[in-house]
Amino acid sequence: MKKNWGYILFTALILLLCLTPSVGMLAGVRTESGGNEVLAQPPSLRDREGALNASYLTDLTGYAEDNYFLRPQFVTAWSALNQRLLGTSIADNVLLGHGGWLYFADTLDDYTGSNLLSQREIFSAARNLALMAEYSQSQGAQFLFTIAPNKNSLYPQYMPNLPVFSQSRNVDALYEALEADGTPSLRLSAAFESVDEILYFTQDSHWNSKGAALAADWINTALRRDSARYYYGGTFAPETNHLSDLYAMLYPTGSWRETDYKYAGTLNFTYDSPIRSANDMTITTTGQGRDSLLMFRDSFGELLYPYLADSFAHAQFSRSAAYRLNLIAERQADCVVIELVERNIGYLLQYTPVMPAPVREAPEAAPLREGPAQLFLDVSPSRDLEGCVLASGKLPEGPSDDSKVFLCTENACYEAFLMEEQGFALYVPEEALAGEALTLVFTTSAGVVSLPVAL
């Protein structure tokens, strides 16, 4: 009898554990996300058009998976068991390294040299940056592009043993193309390789505050700002209060915090308007330095921007992926800086910078003999450039790796940004597309060709 009661109690305990998440969810207990997660929202029975939501059951399943009661606690416990007993990560985007190091799995293609950008894509990214630099300089602003290195590009010694398919790297190919074109750029990897200390967090994908200070020094130097302060050589105080992003992905309810080395000097700047966090889409500041800065940054800018806010009299830091270079005039910017992490170089082919397309001399071109009779443009009004429209399309097969793209109207010819999958896009005056004679000009193995365009 005692043995039977033991089985009964054990079964009841297992059932209780299994039912707890569902009961808590039905009771309306809210589940908080852990790490960088965005939890699924409750599904609606109808879609935006008012019709029945055909994917309701799928959406409901996703909602239940993300929001069951005590989910963060269960995930944390399961992750700890897997890491300690099996040496594996339960998160697809977190890679376990040696010595307690964690790496972001999205950087593996860069690390192993697999799925490299094509020559055409590298040319396109470099050409897009050259157009942005040209426009910035035409507005009287210095331009600088820089790449925040992936952690495993700087500190591969803690990576697990993985095959490396190629020694070629997208970051090197892009910098070589920029340097060949004379586009102002800065290799921040050289900054970190020049010092004999680790300046990234062990369980976070980013540099620490001291690493950000070093990056700020090199950016100021590249902008020839001799009067700027040098932060990396200052005093830093250890503070064990940093919640590392990769750690939080594995352990949503974990209490461990990593040591950061915070700048112990004074950063003299104020916010022009209150901010919620360093991750805000737009941050504007007034500092004690000189000149005005317009900077486009990603998550690496969270620890970087305070140093540059201190360096400039005025600064605006934007997380917009479509770089709004039309703000140069509004901000009266003396300097334009674009910071992009190495793993996201492909973003340069995905988002159209907001600026008028440069006017060019129309190239001499022969009609395209093989391919479509004409190409259709997608045209949409611009909310940011008054009187302009965003025109976009895709080239037919066969452009050369170094082909620029021009949209020629009856009275002018404009150079387009080069997008992924042979796409192109540009902002042009609305009236420029009112005429009937529109052609697209690009280069193939047969030479420079033209193709009629229709809206």
Short mmCIF file of N, CA and C in Angstrom, two decimals, residues 121-245:
data_model
loop_
_atom_site.label_atom_id
_atom_site.label_comp_id
_atom_site.label_asym_id
_atom_site.label_seq_id
_atom_site.Cartn_x
_atom_site.Cartn_y
_atom_site.Cartn_z
N GLU A 121 27.62 41.95 -55.25
CA GLU A 121 27.08 42.50 -54.01
C GLU A 121 28.09 43.40 -53.30
N ILE A 122 29.35 43.00 -53.30
CA ILE A 122 30.39 43.84 -52.69
C ILE A 122 30.49 45.16 -53.45
N PHE A 123 30.50 45.09 -54.79
CA PHE A 123 30.55 46.31 -55.59
C PHE A 123 29.34 47.20 -55.27
N SER A 124 28.17 46.60 -55.16
CA SER A 124 26.95 47.37 -54.91
C SER A 124 27.01 48.07 -53.56
N ALA A 125 27.44 47.33 -52.52
CA ALA A 125 27.54 47.94 -51.19
C ALA A 125 28.53 49.09 -51.19
N ALA A 126 29.68 48.89 -51.82
CA ALA A 126 30.70 49.95 -51.88
C ALA A 126 30.20 51.14 -52.69
N ARG A 127 29.49 50.87 -53.79
CA ARG A 127 28.98 51.98 -54.61
C ARG A 127 27.93 52.77 -53.85
N ASN A 128 27.08 52.10 -53.11
CA ASN A 128 26.07 52.81 -52.32
C ASN A 128 26.72 53.74 -51.30
N LEU A 129 27.77 53.25 -50.65
CA LEU A 129 28.47 54.10 -49.67
C LEU A 129 29.17 55.26 -50.37
N ALA A 130 29.69 55.03 -51.57
CA ALA A 130 30.32 56.12 -52.32
C ALA A 130 29.31 57.21 -52.65
N LEU A 131 28.07 56.82 -53.01
CA LEU A 131 27.03 57.81 -53.30
C LEU A 131 26.65 58.59 -52.03
N MET A 132 26.60 57.89 -50.90
CA MET A 132 26.28 58.58 -49.65
C MET A 132 27.39 59.56 -49.26
N ALA A 133 28.64 59.14 -49.47
CA ALA A 133 29.77 60.03 -49.17
C ALA A 133 29.74 61.25 -50.07
N GLU A 134 29.45 61.04 -51.34
CA GLU A 134 29.40 62.15 -52.29
C GLU A 134 28.33 63.16 -51.90
N TYR A 135 27.17 62.66 -51.52
CA TYR A 135 26.08 63.57 -51.13
C TYR A 135 26.43 64.32 -49.84
N SER A 136 26.97 63.60 -48.86
CA SER A 136 27.35 64.24 -47.59
C SER A 136 28.35 65.37 -47.84
N GLN A 137 29.34 65.09 -48.67
CA GLN A 137 30.37 66.09 -48.95
C GLN A 137 29.79 67.27 -49.73
N SER A 138 28.80 67.01 -50.59
CA SER A 138 28.16 68.11 -51.32
C SER A 138 27.38 69.02 -50.38
N GLN A 139 26.99 68.48 -49.21
CA GLN A 139 26.28 69.26 -48.20
C GLN A 139 27.24 69.88 -47.18
N GLY A 140 28.53 69.76 -47.44
CA GLY A 140 29.53 70.37 -46.57
C GLY A 140 29.89 69.55 -45.35
N ALA A 141 29.58 68.25 -45.36
CA ALA A 141 29.85 67.40 -44.19
C ALA A 141 30.90 66.36 -44.52
N GLN A 142 31.81 66.10 -43.56
CA GLN A 142 32.72 64.97 -43.68
C GLN A 142 31.91 63.68 -43.56
N PHE A 143 32.37 62.64 -44.26
CA PHE A 143 31.68 61.35 -44.23
C PHE A 143 32.66 60.28 -43.74
N LEU A 144 32.16 59.34 -42.94
CA LEU A 144 32.99 58.23 -42.48
C LEU A 144 32.12 57.00 -42.28
N PHE A 145 32.56 55.89 -42.86
CA PHE A 145 31.90 54.59 -42.66
C PHE A 145 32.83 53.68 -41.88
N THR A 146 32.28 52.98 -40.90
CA THR A 146 33.11 52.05 -40.13
C THR A 146 32.30 50.83 -39.73
N ILE A 147 33.00 49.72 -39.56
CA ILE A 147 32.38 48.44 -39.22
C ILE A 147 32.81 48.01 -37.83
N ALA A 148 31.83 47.72 -36.97
CA ALA A 148 32.12 47.13 -35.66
C ALA A 148 32.40 45.64 -35.86
N PRO A 149 33.59 45.17 -35.53
CA PRO A 149 33.93 43.76 -35.81
C PRO A 149 33.07 42.79 -35.01
N ASN A 150 32.75 41.66 -35.63
CA ASN A 150 32.16 40.56 -34.87
C ASN A 150 33.13 40.12 -33.78
N LYS A 151 32.59 39.64 -32.67
CA LYS A 151 33.45 39.24 -31.55
C LYS A 151 34.41 38.13 -31.95
N ASN A 152 33.93 37.16 -32.74
CA ASN A 152 34.82 36.05 -33.09
C ASN A 152 35.82 36.43 -34.18
N SER A 153 35.67 37.60 -34.80
CA SER A 153 36.70 38.08 -35.72
C SER A 153 37.91 38.59 -34.95
N LEU A 154 37.67 39.11 -33.75
CA LEU A 154 38.75 39.64 -32.92
C LEU A 154 39.30 38.59 -31.95
N TYR A 155 38.42 37.75 -31.43
CA TYR A 155 38.81 36.79 -30.39
C TYR A 155 38.38 35.38 -30.78
N PRO A 156 39.01 34.84 -31.83
CA PRO A 156 38.62 33.49 -32.29
C PRO A 156 39.14 32.39 -31.38
N GLN A 157 40.06 32.70 -30.47
CA GLN A 157 40.70 31.66 -29.67
C GLN A 157 39.73 30.97 -28.71
N TYR A 158 38.58 31.59 -28.46
CA TYR A 158 37.61 30.98 -27.55
C TYR A 158 36.46 30.31 -28.31
N MET A 159 36.52 30.31 -29.63
CA MET A 159 35.49 29.67 -30.44
C MET A 159 35.62 28.15 -30.37
N PRO A 160 34.52 27.41 -30.51
CA PRO A 160 34.62 25.95 -30.62
C PRO A 160 35.30 25.58 -31.94
N ASN A 161 35.78 24.37 -32.02
CA ASN A 161 36.46 23.92 -33.23
C ASN A 161 35.45 23.74 -34.36
N LEU A 162 35.54 24.60 -35.37
CA LEU A 162 34.63 24.56 -36.50
C LEU A 162 35.41 24.63 -37.80
N PRO A 163 34.90 24.01 -38.85
CA PRO A 163 35.61 24.09 -40.14
C PRO A 163 35.55 25.50 -40.71
N VAL A 164 36.65 25.96 -41.27
CA VAL A 164 36.72 27.25 -41.95
C VAL A 164 36.81 26.97 -43.44
N PHE A 165 35.81 27.43 -44.19
CA PHE A 165 35.71 27.09 -45.61
C PHE A 165 36.52 28.04 -46.50
N SER A 166 36.73 29.25 -46.02
CA SER A 166 37.45 30.22 -46.84
C SER A 166 38.09 31.26 -45.93
N GLN A 167 39.28 31.71 -46.32
CA GLN A 167 39.93 32.79 -45.59
C GLN A 167 39.43 34.16 -46.04
N SER A 168 38.64 34.18 -47.11
CA SER A 168 38.07 35.44 -47.60
C SER A 168 37.01 35.92 -46.62
N ARG A 169 36.89 37.24 -46.49
CA ARG A 169 35.91 37.81 -45.59
C ARG A 169 35.19 38.97 -46.29
N ASN A 170 33.87 39.06 -46.04
CA ASN A 170 33.11 40.17 -46.62
C ASN A 170 33.68 41.51 -46.19
N VAL A 171 34.06 41.60 -44.91
CA VAL A 171 34.54 42.88 -44.38
C VAL A 171 35.80 43.33 -45.11
N ASP A 172 36.71 42.42 -45.39
CA ASP A 172 37.94 42.79 -46.09
C ASP A 172 37.65 43.20 -47.53
N ALA A 173 36.78 42.43 -48.20
CA ALA A 173 36.45 42.76 -49.59
C ALA A 173 35.78 44.13 -49.68
N LEU A 174 34.91 44.45 -48.73
CA LEU A 174 34.23 45.75 -48.77
C LEU A 174 35.21 46.89 -48.51
N TYR A 175 36.06 46.74 -47.51
CA TYR A 175 37.04 47.80 -47.24
C TYR A 175 37.97 48.01 -48.44
N GLU A 176 38.38 46.94 -49.08
CA GLU A 176 39.25 47.09 -50.25
C GLU A 176 38.55 47.85 -51.37
N ALA A 177 37.26 47.58 -51.57
CA ALA A 177 36.51 48.29 -52.59
C ALA A 177 36.34 49.76 -52.22
N LEU A 178 36.10 50.05 -50.94
CA LEU A 178 35.95 51.44 -50.50
C LEU A 178 37.26 52.20 -50.67
N GLU A 179 38.35 51.57 -50.28
CA GLU A 179 39.65 52.23 -50.40
C GLU A 179 40.02 52.47 -51.85
N ALA A 180 39.65 51.55 -52.75
CA ALA A 180 39.92 51.74 -54.17
C ALA A 180 39.13 52.91 -54.73
N ASP A 181 37.92 53.13 -54.21
CA ASP A 181 37.08 54.24 -54.66
C ASP A 181 37.39 55.56 -53.96
N GLY A 182 38.18 55.50 -52.90
CA GLY A 182 38.47 56.71 -52.13
C GLY A 182 37.34 57.11 -51.19
N THR A 183 36.46 56.17 -50.86
CA THR A 183 35.37 56.47 -49.92
C THR A 183 35.91 56.43 -48.50
N PRO A 184 35.74 57.50 -47.73
CA PRO A 184 36.31 57.55 -46.37
C PRO A 184 35.77 56.42 -45.49
N SER A 185 36.67 55.60 -44.98
CA SER A 185 36.27 54.46 -44.16
C SER A 185 37.33 54.23 -43.08
N LEU A 186 36.94 53.51 -42.05
CA LEU A 186 37.82 53.26 -40.91
C LEU A 186 37.74 51.79 -40.53
N ARG A 187 38.89 51.12 -40.49
CA ARG A 187 38.96 49.72 -40.06
C ARG A 187 39.10 49.67 -38.54
N LEU A 188 37.97 49.54 -37.85
CA LEU A 188 38.02 49.49 -36.38
C LEU A 188 38.69 48.22 -35.88
N SER A 189 38.76 47.19 -36.69
CA SER A 189 39.46 45.98 -36.26
C SER A 189 40.92 46.29 -35.94
N ALA A 190 41.51 47.22 -36.69
CA ALA A 190 42.90 47.61 -36.42
C ALA A 190 43.04 48.26 -35.06
N ALA A 191 42.00 48.98 -34.63
CA ALA A 191 42.04 49.62 -33.31
C ALA A 191 42.14 48.56 -32.21
N PHE A 192 41.31 47.53 -32.31
CA PHE A 192 41.30 46.50 -31.26
C PHE A 192 42.53 45.61 -31.32
N GLU A 193 43.05 45.42 -32.52
CA GLU A 193 44.27 44.62 -32.65
C GLU A 193 45.50 45.37 -32.17
N SER A 194 45.38 46.69 -31.99
CA SER A 194 46.53 47.49 -31.57
C SER A 194 46.73 47.51 -30.07
N VAL A 195 45.79 46.96 -29.31
CA VAL A 195 45.90 46.97 -27.85
C VAL A 195 45.95 45.55 -27.34
N ASP A 196 46.59 45.36 -26.20
CA ASP A 196 46.81 44.03 -25.65
C ASP A 196 45.84 43.75 -24.50
N GLU A 197 44.55 43.91 -24.77
CA GLU A 197 43.54 43.55 -23.78
C GLU A 197 42.23 43.24 -24.48
N ILE A 198 41.42 42.42 -23.85
CA ILE A 198 40.13 42.04 -24.42
C ILE A 198 39.11 43.12 -24.09
N LEU A 199 38.46 43.64 -25.12
CA LEU A 199 37.56 44.78 -24.95
C LEU A 199 36.12 44.46 -25.35
N TYR A 200 35.81 43.16 -25.44
CA TYR A 200 34.43 42.71 -25.64
C TYR A 200 34.00 41.93 -24.40
N PHE A 201 32.70 41.88 -24.15
CA PHE A 201 32.18 41.06 -23.06
C PHE A 201 32.33 39.58 -23.42
N THR A 202 32.47 38.74 -22.40
CA THR A 202 32.60 37.31 -22.66
C THR A 202 31.27 36.66 -23.01
N GLN A 203 30.15 37.16 -22.44
CA GLN A 203 28.85 36.54 -22.68
C GLN A 203 27.86 37.51 -23.32
N ASP A 204 28.41 38.46 -24.04
CA ASP A 204 27.62 39.44 -24.78
C ASP A 204 28.25 39.54 -26.16
N SER A 205 27.48 39.96 -27.15
CA SER A 205 28.02 40.05 -28.51
C SER A 205 28.71 41.37 -28.79
N HIS A 206 28.76 42.29 -27.82
CA HIS A 206 29.24 43.65 -28.07
C HIS A 206 30.54 43.96 -27.33
N TRP A 207 31.13 45.10 -27.74
CA TRP A 207 32.28 45.60 -26.99
C TRP A 207 31.81 46.18 -25.65
N ASN A 208 32.73 46.27 -24.70
CA ASN A 208 32.40 46.87 -23.41
C ASN A 208 32.64 48.38 -23.47
N SER A 209 32.44 49.06 -22.36
CA SER A 209 32.55 50.52 -22.35
C SER A 209 33.95 51.00 -22.69
N LYS A 210 34.96 50.24 -22.30
CA LYS A 210 36.33 50.62 -22.62
C LYS A 210 36.61 50.40 -24.11
N GLY A 211 36.04 49.33 -24.67
CA GLY A 211 36.16 49.11 -26.11
C GLY A 211 35.47 50.21 -26.89
N ALA A 212 34.31 50.67 -26.41
CA ALA A 212 33.60 51.77 -27.05
C ALA A 212 34.42 53.05 -27.00
N ALA A 213 35.14 53.25 -25.90
CA ALA A 213 36.00 54.44 -25.79
C ALA A 213 37.11 54.40 -26.83
N LEU A 214 37.69 53.22 -27.03
CA LEU A 214 38.74 53.08 -28.05
C LEU A 214 38.17 53.38 -29.43
N ALA A 215 36.97 52.85 -29.72
CA ALA A 215 36.34 53.11 -31.02
C ALA A 215 36.07 54.60 -31.20
N ALA A 216 35.61 55.28 -30.16
CA ALA A 216 35.35 56.72 -30.24
C ALA A 216 36.63 57.49 -30.55
N ASP A 217 37.73 57.10 -29.93
CA ASP A 217 39.01 57.77 -30.20
C ASP A 217 39.40 57.64 -31.66
N TRP A 218 39.26 56.45 -32.21
CA TRP A 218 39.65 56.23 -33.60
C TRP A 218 38.71 56.95 -34.57
N ILE A 219 37.44 57.02 -34.23
CA ILE A 219 36.50 57.76 -35.08
C ILE A 219 36.85 59.24 -35.08
N ASN A 220 37.10 59.81 -33.90
CA ASN A 220 37.48 61.22 -33.83
C ASN A 220 38.76 61.49 -34.62
N THR A 221 39.72 60.59 -34.51
CA THR A 221 40.98 60.76 -35.24
C THR A 221 40.75 60.68 -36.74
N ALA A 222 39.92 59.72 -37.17
CA ALA A 222 39.63 59.58 -38.60
C ALA A 222 38.92 60.81 -39.16
N LEU A 223 38.16 61.49 -38.31
CA LEU A 223 37.47 62.72 -38.72
C LEU A 223 38.38 63.95 -38.59
N ARG A 224 39.64 63.70 -38.24
CA ARG A 224 40.65 64.77 -38.09
C ARG A 224 40.21 65.80 -37.05
N ARG A 225 39.67 65.32 -35.98
CA ARG A 225 39.22 66.19 -34.90
C ARG A 225 40.28 66.18 -33.80
N ASP A 226 41.35 66.91 -34.01
CA ASP A 226 42.49 66.90 -33.09
C ASP A 226 42.14 67.45 -31.72
N SER A 227 41.10 68.28 -31.66
CA SER A 227 40.74 68.89 -30.37
C SER A 227 39.92 67.95 -29.49
N ALA A 228 39.47 66.81 -30.04
CA ALA A 228 38.64 65.89 -29.26
C ALA A 228 39.45 65.24 -28.15
N ARG A 229 38.78 64.90 -27.06
CA ARG A 229 39.43 64.22 -25.96
C ARG A 229 39.74 62.78 -26.34
N TYR A 230 40.72 62.21 -25.66
CA TYR A 230 41.04 60.80 -25.85
C TYR A 230 40.53 60.04 -24.63
N TYR A 231 39.60 59.14 -24.86
CA TYR A 231 38.88 58.50 -23.77
C TYR A 231 39.54 57.20 -23.33
N TYR A 232 40.07 56.44 -24.26
CA TYR A 232 40.60 55.12 -23.93
C TYR A 232 41.73 55.21 -22.90
N GLY A 233 42.51 56.27 -22.95
CA GLY A 233 43.61 56.43 -22.01
C GLY A 233 43.19 56.95 -20.65
N GLY A 234 41.88 57.17 -20.44
CA GLY A 234 41.39 57.68 -19.17
C GLY A 234 41.27 56.60 -18.12
N THR A 235 40.62 56.94 -17.04
CA THR A 235 40.42 56.01 -15.93
C THR A 235 39.08 55.30 -16.07
N PHE A 236 39.09 53.98 -15.83
CA PHE A 236 37.88 53.18 -15.90
C PHE A 236 37.70 52.42 -14.60
N ALA A 237 36.46 52.34 -14.14
CA ALA A 237 36.16 51.65 -12.89
C ALA A 237 35.31 50.42 -13.17
N PRO A 238 35.67 49.25 -12.60
CA PRO A 238 34.87 48.04 -12.81
C PRO A 238 33.53 48.13 -12.10
N GLU A 239 32.47 47.75 -12.81
CA GLU A 239 31.13 47.67 -12.24
C GLU A 239 30.48 46.37 -12.70
N THR A 240 30.13 45.53 -11.75
CA THR A 240 29.56 44.23 -12.09
C THR A 240 28.04 44.35 -12.14
N ASN A 241 27.55 44.96 -13.21
CA ASN A 241 26.10 45.19 -13.32
C ASN A 241 25.57 45.04 -14.75
N HIS A 242 26.39 44.47 -15.65
CA HIS A 242 25.98 44.38 -17.05
C HIS A 242 25.24 43.08 -17.32
N LEU A 243 24.00 43.18 -17.82
CA LEU A 243 23.23 42.00 -18.23
C LEU A 243 23.61 41.68 -19.67
N SER A 244 24.38 40.65 -19.87
CA SER A 244 24.88 40.29 -21.19
C SER A 244 23.78 39.69 -22.05
N ASP A 245 23.72 40.11 -23.32
CA ASP A 245 22.59 39.72 -24.17
C ASP A 245 22.57 38.22 -24.47
#
